[in-house]
CSV table of C-alpha atoms and ligand atoms in Angstrom, one decimal:
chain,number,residue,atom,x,y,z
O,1,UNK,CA,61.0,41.6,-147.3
O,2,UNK,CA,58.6,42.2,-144.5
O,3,UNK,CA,55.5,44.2,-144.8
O,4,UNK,CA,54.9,47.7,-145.8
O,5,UNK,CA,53.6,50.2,-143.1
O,6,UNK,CA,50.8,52.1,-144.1
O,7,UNK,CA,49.9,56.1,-143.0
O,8,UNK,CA,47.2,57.5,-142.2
O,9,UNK,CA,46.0,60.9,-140.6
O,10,UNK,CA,42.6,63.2,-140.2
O,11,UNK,CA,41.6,66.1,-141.7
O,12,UNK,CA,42.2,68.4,-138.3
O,13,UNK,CA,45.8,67.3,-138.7
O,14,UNK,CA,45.5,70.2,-141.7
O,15,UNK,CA,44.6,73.0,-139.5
O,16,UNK,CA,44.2,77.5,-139.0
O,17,UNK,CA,46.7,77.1,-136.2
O,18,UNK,CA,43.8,78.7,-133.0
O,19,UNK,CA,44.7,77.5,-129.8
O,20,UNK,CA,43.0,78.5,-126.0
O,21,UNK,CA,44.9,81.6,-126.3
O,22,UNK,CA,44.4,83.0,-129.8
O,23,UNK,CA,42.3,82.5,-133.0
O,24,UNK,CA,43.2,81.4,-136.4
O,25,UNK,CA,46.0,82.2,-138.1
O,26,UNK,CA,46.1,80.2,-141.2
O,27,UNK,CA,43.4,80.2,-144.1
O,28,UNK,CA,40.8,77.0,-144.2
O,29,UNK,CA,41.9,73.9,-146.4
O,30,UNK,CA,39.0,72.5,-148.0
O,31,UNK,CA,38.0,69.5,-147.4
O,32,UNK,CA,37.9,68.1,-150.9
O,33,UNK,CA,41.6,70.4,-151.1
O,34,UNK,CA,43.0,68.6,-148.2
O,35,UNK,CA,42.0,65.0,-149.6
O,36,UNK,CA,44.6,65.9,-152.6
O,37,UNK,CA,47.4,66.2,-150.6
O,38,UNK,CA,46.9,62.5,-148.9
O,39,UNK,CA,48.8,60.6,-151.6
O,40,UNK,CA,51.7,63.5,-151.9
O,41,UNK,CA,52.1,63.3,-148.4
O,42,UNK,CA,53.0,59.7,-148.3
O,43,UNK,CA,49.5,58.7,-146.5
O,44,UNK,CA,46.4,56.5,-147.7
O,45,UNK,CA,44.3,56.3,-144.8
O,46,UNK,CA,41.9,58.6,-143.7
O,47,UNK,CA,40.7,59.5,-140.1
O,48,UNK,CA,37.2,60.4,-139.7
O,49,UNK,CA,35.2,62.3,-136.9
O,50,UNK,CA,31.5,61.5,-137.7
O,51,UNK,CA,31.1,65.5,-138.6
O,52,UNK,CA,34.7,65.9,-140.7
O,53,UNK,CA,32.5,63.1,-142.9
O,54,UNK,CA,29.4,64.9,-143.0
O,55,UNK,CA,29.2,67.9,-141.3
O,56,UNK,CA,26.1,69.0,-139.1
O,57,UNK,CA,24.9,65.2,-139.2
O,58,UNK,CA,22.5,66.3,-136.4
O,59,UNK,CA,20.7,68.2,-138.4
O,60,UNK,CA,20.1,65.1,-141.5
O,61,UNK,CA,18.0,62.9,-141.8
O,62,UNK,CA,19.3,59.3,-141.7
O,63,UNK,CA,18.7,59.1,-145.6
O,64,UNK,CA,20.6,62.5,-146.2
O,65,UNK,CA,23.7,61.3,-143.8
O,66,UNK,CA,23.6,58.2,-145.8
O,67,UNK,CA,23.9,60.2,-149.0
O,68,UNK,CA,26.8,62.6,-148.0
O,69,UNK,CA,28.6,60.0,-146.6
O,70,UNK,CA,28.2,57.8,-149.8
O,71,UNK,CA,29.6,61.2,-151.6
O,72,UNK,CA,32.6,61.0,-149.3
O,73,UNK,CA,33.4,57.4,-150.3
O,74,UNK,CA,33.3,58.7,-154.0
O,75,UNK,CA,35.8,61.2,-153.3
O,76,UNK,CA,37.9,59.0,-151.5
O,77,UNK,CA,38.0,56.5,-153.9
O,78,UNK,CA,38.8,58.8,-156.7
O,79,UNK,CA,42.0,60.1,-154.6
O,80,UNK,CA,43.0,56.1,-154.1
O,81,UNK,CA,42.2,56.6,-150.6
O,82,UNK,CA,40.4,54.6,-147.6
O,83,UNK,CA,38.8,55.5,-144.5
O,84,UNK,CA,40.9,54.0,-141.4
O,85,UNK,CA,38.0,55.0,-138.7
O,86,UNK,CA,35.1,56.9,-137.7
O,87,UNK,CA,35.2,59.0,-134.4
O,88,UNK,CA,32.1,60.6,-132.7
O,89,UNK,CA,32.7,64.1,-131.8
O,90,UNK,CA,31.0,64.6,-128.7
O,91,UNK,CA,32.9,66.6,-127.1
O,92,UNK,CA,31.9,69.6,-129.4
O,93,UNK,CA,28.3,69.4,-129.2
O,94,UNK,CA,26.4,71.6,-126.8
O,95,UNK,CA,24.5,68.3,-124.9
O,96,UNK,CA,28.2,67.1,-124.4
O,97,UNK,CA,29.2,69.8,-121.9
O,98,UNK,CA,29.4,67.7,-118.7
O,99,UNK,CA,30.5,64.2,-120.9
O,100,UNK,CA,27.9,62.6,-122.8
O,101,UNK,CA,28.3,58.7,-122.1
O,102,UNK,CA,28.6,59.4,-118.0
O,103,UNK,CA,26.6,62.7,-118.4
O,104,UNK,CA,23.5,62.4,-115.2
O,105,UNK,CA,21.2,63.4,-117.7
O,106,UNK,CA,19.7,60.0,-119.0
O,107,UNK,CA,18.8,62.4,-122.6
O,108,UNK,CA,22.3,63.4,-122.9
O,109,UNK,CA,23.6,60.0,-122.4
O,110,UNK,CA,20.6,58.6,-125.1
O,111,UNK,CA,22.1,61.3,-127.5
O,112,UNK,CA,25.2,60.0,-127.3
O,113,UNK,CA,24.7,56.4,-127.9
O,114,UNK,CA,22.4,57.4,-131.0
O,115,UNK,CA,24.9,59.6,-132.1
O,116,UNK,CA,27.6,57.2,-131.6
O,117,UNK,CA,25.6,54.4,-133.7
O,118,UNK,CA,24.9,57.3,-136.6
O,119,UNK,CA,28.6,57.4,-136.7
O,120,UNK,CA,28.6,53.6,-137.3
O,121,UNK,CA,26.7,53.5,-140.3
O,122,UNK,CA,28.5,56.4,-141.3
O,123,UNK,CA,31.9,54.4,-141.1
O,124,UNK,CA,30.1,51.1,-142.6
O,125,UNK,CA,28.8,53.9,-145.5
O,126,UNK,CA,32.9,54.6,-146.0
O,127,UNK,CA,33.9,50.9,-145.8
O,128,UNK,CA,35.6,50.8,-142.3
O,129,UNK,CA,34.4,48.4,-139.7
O,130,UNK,CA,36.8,50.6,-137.0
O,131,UNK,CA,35.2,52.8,-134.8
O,132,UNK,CA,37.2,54.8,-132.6
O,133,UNK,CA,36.5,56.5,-129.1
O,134,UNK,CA,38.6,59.6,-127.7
O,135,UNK,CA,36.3,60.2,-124.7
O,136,UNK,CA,36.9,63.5,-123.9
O,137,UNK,CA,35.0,64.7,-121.2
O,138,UNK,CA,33.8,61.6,-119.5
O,139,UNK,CA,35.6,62.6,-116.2
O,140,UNK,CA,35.1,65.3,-114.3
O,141,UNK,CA,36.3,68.9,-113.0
O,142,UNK,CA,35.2,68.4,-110.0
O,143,UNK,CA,34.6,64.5,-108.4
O,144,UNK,CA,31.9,65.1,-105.9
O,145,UNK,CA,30.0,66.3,-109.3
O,146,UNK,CA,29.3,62.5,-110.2
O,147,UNK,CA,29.4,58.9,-109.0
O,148,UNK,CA,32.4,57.2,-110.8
O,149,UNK,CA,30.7,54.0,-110.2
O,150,UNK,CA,27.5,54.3,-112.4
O,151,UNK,CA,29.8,56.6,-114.7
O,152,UNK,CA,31.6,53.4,-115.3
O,153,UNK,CA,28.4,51.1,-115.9
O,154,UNK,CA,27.6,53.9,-118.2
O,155,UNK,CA,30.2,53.5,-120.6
O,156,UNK,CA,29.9,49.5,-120.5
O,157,UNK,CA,26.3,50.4,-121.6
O,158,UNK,CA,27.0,52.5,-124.0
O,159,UNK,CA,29.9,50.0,-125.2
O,160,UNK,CA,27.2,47.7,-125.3
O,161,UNK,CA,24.6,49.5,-128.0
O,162,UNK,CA,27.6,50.1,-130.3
O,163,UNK,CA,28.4,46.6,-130.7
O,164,UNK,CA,24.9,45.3,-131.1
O,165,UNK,CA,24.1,48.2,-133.4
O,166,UNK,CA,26.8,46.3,-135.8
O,167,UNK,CA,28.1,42.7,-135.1
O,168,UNK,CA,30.9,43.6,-137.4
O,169,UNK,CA,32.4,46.9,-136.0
O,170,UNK,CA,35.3,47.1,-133.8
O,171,UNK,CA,35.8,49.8,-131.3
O,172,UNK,CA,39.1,51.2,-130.5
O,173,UNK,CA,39.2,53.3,-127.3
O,174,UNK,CA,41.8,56.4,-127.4
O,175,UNK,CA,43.1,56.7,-123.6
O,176,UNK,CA,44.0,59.5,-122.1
O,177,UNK,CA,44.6,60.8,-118.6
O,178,UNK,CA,43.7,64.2,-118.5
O,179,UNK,CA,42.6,67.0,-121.1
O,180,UNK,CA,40.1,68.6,-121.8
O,181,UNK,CA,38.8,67.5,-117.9
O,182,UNK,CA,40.8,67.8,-114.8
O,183,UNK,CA,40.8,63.7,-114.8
O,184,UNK,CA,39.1,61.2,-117.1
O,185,UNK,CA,37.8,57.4,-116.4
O,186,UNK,CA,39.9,55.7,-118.8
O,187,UNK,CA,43.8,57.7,-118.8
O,188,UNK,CA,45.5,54.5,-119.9
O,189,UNK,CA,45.1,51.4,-122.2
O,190,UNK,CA,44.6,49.1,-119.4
O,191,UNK,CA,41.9,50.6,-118.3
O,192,UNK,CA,40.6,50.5,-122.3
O,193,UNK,CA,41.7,46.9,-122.2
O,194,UNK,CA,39.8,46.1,-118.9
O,195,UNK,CA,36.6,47.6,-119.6
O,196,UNK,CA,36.2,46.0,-123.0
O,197,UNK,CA,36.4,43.0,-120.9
O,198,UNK,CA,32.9,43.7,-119.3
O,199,UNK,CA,31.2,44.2,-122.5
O,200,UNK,CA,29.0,41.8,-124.2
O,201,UNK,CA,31.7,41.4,-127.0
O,202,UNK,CA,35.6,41.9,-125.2
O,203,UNK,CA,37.0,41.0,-128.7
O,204,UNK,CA,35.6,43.5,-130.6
O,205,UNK,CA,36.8,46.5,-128.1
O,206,UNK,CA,40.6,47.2,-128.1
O,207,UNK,CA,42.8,50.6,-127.8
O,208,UNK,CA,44.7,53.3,-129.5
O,209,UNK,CA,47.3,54.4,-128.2
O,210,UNK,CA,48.7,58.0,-128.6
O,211,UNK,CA,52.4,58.7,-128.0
O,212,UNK,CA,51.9,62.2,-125.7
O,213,UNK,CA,48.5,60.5,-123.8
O,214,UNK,CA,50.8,57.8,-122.7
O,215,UNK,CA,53.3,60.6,-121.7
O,216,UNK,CA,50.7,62.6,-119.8
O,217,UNK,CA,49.7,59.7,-117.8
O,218,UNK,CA,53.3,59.5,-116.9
O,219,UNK,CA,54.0,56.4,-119.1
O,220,UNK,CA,56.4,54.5,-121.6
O,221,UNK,CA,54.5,54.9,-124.9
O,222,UNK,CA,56.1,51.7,-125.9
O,223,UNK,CA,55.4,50.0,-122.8
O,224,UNK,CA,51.8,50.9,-123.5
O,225,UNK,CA,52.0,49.6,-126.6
O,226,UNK,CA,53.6,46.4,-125.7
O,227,UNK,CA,50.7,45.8,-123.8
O,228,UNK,CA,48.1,46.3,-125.6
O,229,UNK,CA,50.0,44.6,-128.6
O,230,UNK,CA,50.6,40.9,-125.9
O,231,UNK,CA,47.1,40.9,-125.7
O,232,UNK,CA,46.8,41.7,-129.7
O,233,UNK,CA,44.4,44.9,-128.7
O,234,UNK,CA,46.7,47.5,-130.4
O,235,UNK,CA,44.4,48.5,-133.3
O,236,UNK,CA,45.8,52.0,-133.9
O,237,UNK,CA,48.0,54.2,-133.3
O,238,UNK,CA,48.3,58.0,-132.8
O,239,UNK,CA,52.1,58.6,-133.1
O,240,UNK,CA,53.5,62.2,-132.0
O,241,UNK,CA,55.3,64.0,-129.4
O,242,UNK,CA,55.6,65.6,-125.9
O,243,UNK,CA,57.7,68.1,-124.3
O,244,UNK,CA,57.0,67.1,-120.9
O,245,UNK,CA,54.3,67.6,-118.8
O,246,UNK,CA,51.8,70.2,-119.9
O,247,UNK,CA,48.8,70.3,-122.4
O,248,UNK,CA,48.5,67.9,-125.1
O,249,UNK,CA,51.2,69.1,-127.7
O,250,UNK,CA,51.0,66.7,-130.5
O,251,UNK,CA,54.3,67.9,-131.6
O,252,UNK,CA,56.0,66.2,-134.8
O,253,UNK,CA,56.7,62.5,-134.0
O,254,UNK,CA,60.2,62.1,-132.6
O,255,UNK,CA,60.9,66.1,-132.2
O,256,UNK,CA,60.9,66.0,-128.4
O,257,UNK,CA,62.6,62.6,-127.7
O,258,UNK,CA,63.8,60.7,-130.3
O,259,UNK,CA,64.7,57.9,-128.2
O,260,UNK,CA,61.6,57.6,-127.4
O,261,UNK,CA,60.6,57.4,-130.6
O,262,UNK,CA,62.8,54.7,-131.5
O,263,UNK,CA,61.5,52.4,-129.0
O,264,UNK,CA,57.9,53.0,-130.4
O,265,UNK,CA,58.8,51.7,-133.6
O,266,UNK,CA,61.0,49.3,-132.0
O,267,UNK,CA,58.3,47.6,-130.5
O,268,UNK,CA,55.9,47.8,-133.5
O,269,UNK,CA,58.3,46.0,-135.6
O,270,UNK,CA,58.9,43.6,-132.8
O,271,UNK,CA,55.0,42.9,-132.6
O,272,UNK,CA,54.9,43.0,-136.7
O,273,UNK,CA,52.9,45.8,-136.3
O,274,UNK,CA,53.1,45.9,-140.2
O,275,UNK,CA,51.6,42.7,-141.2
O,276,UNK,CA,48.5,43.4,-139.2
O,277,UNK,CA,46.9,45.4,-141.9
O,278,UNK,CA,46.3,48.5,-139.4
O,279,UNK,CA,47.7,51.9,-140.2
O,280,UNK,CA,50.4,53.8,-138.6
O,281,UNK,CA,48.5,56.8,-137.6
O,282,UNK,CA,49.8,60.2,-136.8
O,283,UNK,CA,48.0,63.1,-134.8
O,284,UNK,CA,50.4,65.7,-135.0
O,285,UNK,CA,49.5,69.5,-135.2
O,286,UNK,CA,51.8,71.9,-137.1
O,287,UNK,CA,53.1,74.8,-134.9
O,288,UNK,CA,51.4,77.5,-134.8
O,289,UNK,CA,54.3,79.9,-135.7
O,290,UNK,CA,54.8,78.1,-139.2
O,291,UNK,CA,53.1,79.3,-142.0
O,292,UNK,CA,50.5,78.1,-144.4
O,293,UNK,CA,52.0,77.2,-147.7
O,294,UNK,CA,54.1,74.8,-145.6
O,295,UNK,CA,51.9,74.0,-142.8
O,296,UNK,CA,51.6,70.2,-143.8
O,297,UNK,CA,55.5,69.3,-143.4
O,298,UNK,CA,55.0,68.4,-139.6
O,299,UNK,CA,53.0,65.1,-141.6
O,300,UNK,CA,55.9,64.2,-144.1
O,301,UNK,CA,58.0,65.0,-141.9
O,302,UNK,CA,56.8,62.4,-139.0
O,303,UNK,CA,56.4,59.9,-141.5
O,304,UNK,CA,59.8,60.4,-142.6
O,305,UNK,CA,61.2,59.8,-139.0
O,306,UNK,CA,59.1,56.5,-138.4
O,307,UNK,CA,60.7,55.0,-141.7
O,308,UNK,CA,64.4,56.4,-140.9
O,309,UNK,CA,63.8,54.6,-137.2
O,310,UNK,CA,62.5,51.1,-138.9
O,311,UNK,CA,65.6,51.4,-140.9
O,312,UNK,CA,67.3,52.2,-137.2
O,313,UNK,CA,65.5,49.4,-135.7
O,314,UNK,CA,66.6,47.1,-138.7
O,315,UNK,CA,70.2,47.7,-138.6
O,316,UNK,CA,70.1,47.7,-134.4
O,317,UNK,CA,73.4,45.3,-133.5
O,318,UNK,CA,71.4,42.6,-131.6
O,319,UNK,CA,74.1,40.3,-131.7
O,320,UNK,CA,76.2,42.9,-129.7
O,321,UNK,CA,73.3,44.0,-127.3
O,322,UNK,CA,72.8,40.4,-126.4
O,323,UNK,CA,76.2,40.0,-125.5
O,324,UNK,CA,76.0,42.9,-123.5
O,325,UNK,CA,72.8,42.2,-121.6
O,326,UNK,CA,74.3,38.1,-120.8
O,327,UNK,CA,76.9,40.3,-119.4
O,328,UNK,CA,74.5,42.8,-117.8
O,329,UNK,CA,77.1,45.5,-118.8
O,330,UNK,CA,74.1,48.1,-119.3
O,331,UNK,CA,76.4,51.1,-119.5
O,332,UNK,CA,78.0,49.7,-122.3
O,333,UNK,CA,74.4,48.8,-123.8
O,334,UNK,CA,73.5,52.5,-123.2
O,335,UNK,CA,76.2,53.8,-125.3
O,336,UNK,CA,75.9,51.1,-127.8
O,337,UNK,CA,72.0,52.4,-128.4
O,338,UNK,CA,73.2,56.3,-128.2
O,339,UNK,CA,75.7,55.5,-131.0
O,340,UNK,CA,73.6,53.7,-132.9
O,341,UNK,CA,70.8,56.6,-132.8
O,342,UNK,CA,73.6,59.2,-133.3
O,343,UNK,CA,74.8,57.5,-136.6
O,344,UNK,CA,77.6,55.4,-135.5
M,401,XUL,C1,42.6,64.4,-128.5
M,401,XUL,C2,43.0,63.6,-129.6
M,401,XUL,C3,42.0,63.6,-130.7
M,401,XUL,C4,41.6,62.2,-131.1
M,401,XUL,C5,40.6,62.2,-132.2
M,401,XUL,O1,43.7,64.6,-127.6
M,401,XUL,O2,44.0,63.0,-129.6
M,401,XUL,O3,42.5,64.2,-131.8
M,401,XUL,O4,42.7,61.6,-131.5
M,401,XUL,O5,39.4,62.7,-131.8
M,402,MN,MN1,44.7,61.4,-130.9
C-alpha cells in the first residue's frame, strides 16, 4: 500500500465571500471556530500567513509575537493539527504598496526582510521549517517605474537574509504571472527554480505550484509540476481551478477541467508525491453565491476529487496505453483516457 496523502489548507480558504466588486456577504469564522472544522474536513495541515498566526505582529514586540504564536501551537496541537508553512503578508501592508522586496525605497525593502524573518521564528514557534513566498506585487503596473535588473538582485538579497536568519528553513516560492500587478518577476516555477539557484543556499529554495497560476501563465499545471518535481523542488502544492483566462478564480479543484485535474494527480503519484511527507494543499475559495452554513464544501469537496482521481490514476489501463502509444495510435489513446475518466 503506498503512502497516504495528507491535506492541508489556510484559514482565508474559510472566508465572507468580498470580492473587487462587493463587500462581505457571509458572517466571520473564528479563528479558534475555523481550527474545529480542520479534522471534519478531511485536513491536518495548516497554512499560515504570518498575521492569520498572530495578527497585527507589527505592532508586538518580539517577546509578545513569540507568545501568541506559542498560543497558536497550543491550539493546534489540541485539534491534532500541524502547521504546513508560514507566509509573510506583504502585500497588505501599507509600506508594501509598490512591492516590498523590489520596492526603490531601501526602508521598505528593510521592512520586508525583517518582517519576513519575524515570520520565520513565527513558523519555527509552530514547528514548521517551510516558509513560503507568494510575491505579490513585486512587478510592476507600469515598467519604466523600475529597473528589473536590481529588482532581481533584490529578491536574491532578500532570499539571502531569510536563509541565514535560519540555517534550517526552507523557502518555497509561489509563482505567478500576473495578479494583483499587471506583470510580476517570477510568473512561473522556473523562474522560482532559477533564482534559488543564485542564492547562497539553492537547496533550501524550491516552488509551489498553484494549479490556476500555472494556467494564467498559459501553462500545463502538470507540466509545471513535473518540473519542479525532476529537479525534487516541488515542496507544495496549491491545487484548484481556472475557467480560462481572467482573474485568479481558485475555483474547486477539478470543477473547470477535470482532465486537467487528472493529470495533476497523475503526475504526483508518478513522482510519489505521497511519500515525500509534504501536504497536498488546496487554495480554493467558495463561491460567492453559496451560503454560509455550507460555505466549506468547496474544501471536502476538492479533496474528495483528488482521492477519486488517485483511485483514477490507479486503475489507469497502462498496459493498453502502452500498446497504443508503440503503435502511436493517439486517437485511440484519446478515447481510451476519455472513457476511462467518464467511467468506462
Ligand atoms: C494568491 C495566492 C495566495 C497565496 C498565499 O493568488 O494564491 O493565496 O497562496 O498567500
Ligand atoms: Mn495560492
Amino acid at each position: 500500500m503506498s503512502a497516504e496523502y495528507r491535506f492541508s489548507f489556510g484559514p482565508w480558504n474559510l472566508h465572507e465571500g468580498a470580492d473587487p466588486f462587493g463587500p462581505t456577504v457571509r458572517p466571520t469564522v473564528a479563528f479558534a471556530e475555523k481550527l474545529r472544522m480542520y479534522k471534519q474536513l478531511g485536513f491536518e495541515g495548516v497554512q499560515f500567513h504570518d498575521d492569520d498566526a498572530v495578527p497585527d505582529l507589527e505592532t508586538l514586540s518580539a517577546a509578545e509575537v513569540a507568545k501568541k504564536a506559542a498560543a497558536v501551537k497550543k491550539m493546534l496541537d489540541a485539534e491534532g493539527l500541524v502547521a504546513e508553512f508560514v507566509a509573510p503578508r506583504l502585500w497588505e501592508h501599507p509600506n508594501g504598496i509598490d512591492g516590498a522586496y523590489t520596492a526603490n525605497d531601501p526602508a521598505v525593502r528593510r521592512w520586508a526582510i525583517d518582517r519576513s524573518k519575524r515570520a520565520i521564528d513565527i513558523a519555527n514557534a509552530l514547528d514548521t521549517r517551510l516558509i513560503v513566498l507568494w510575491l505579490a506585487r513585486e512587478g510592476t503596473y507600469i515598467r519604466e517605474s523600475k529597473n528589473a535588473l536590481d529588482s532581481h538582485r533584490y529578491l536574491v538579497d532578500a532570499l539571502n537574509e531569510m536563509l541565514r536568519h535560519d540555517p534550517r528553513s526552507q523557502i518555497a516560492i509561489e509563482s505567478k504571472p500576473n495578479e494583483p500587478m499587471d506583470h510580476a518577476y517570477i510568473p512561473t516555477v522556473g523562474h522560482a527554480l532559477a533564482i534559488a539557484h543564485q542564492t547562497v543556499d539553492p537547496d533550501r529554495v524550491g516552488g509551489l505550484i498553484e494549479t490556476a497560476h500555472a494556467m494564467l501563465a498559459g501553462l500545463d499545471p502538470s507540466d509545471e509540476m513535473a518540473f519542479a518535481l525532476s529537479a525534487g523542488k516541488l515542496w507544495s502544492v496549491h491545487l484548484n481551478d481556472q475557467n480560462g483566462l481572467k482573474f485568479d478564480q481558485d475555483k474547486s479543484f477539478g470543477a473547470a477541467n477535470l482532465r486537467g485535474a487528472f493529470n495533476q494527480v497523475r503526475i504526483l503519484e508518478l513522482a510519489k508525491y505521497a511519500e515525500t511527507g509534504r501536504f497536498i494543499g488546496l487554495d480554493v475559495k467558495a463561491m460567492r453565491t453559496q451560503k454560509a452554513d455550507v460555505a466549506h464544501k468547496h474544501l471536502a469537496n476538492s479533496r474528495q476529487v483528488f482521492l477519486t482521481l488517485v483511485d483514477k490514476v490507479r486503475r489507469f489501463p497502462n498496459d493498453q496505453a502502452a500498446r497504443l502509444i508503440a503503435d502511436r495510435d493517439y486517437e485511440a489513446l484519446e478515447l481510451l483516457v476519455l472513457e476511462h475518466l467518464m467511467g468506462n
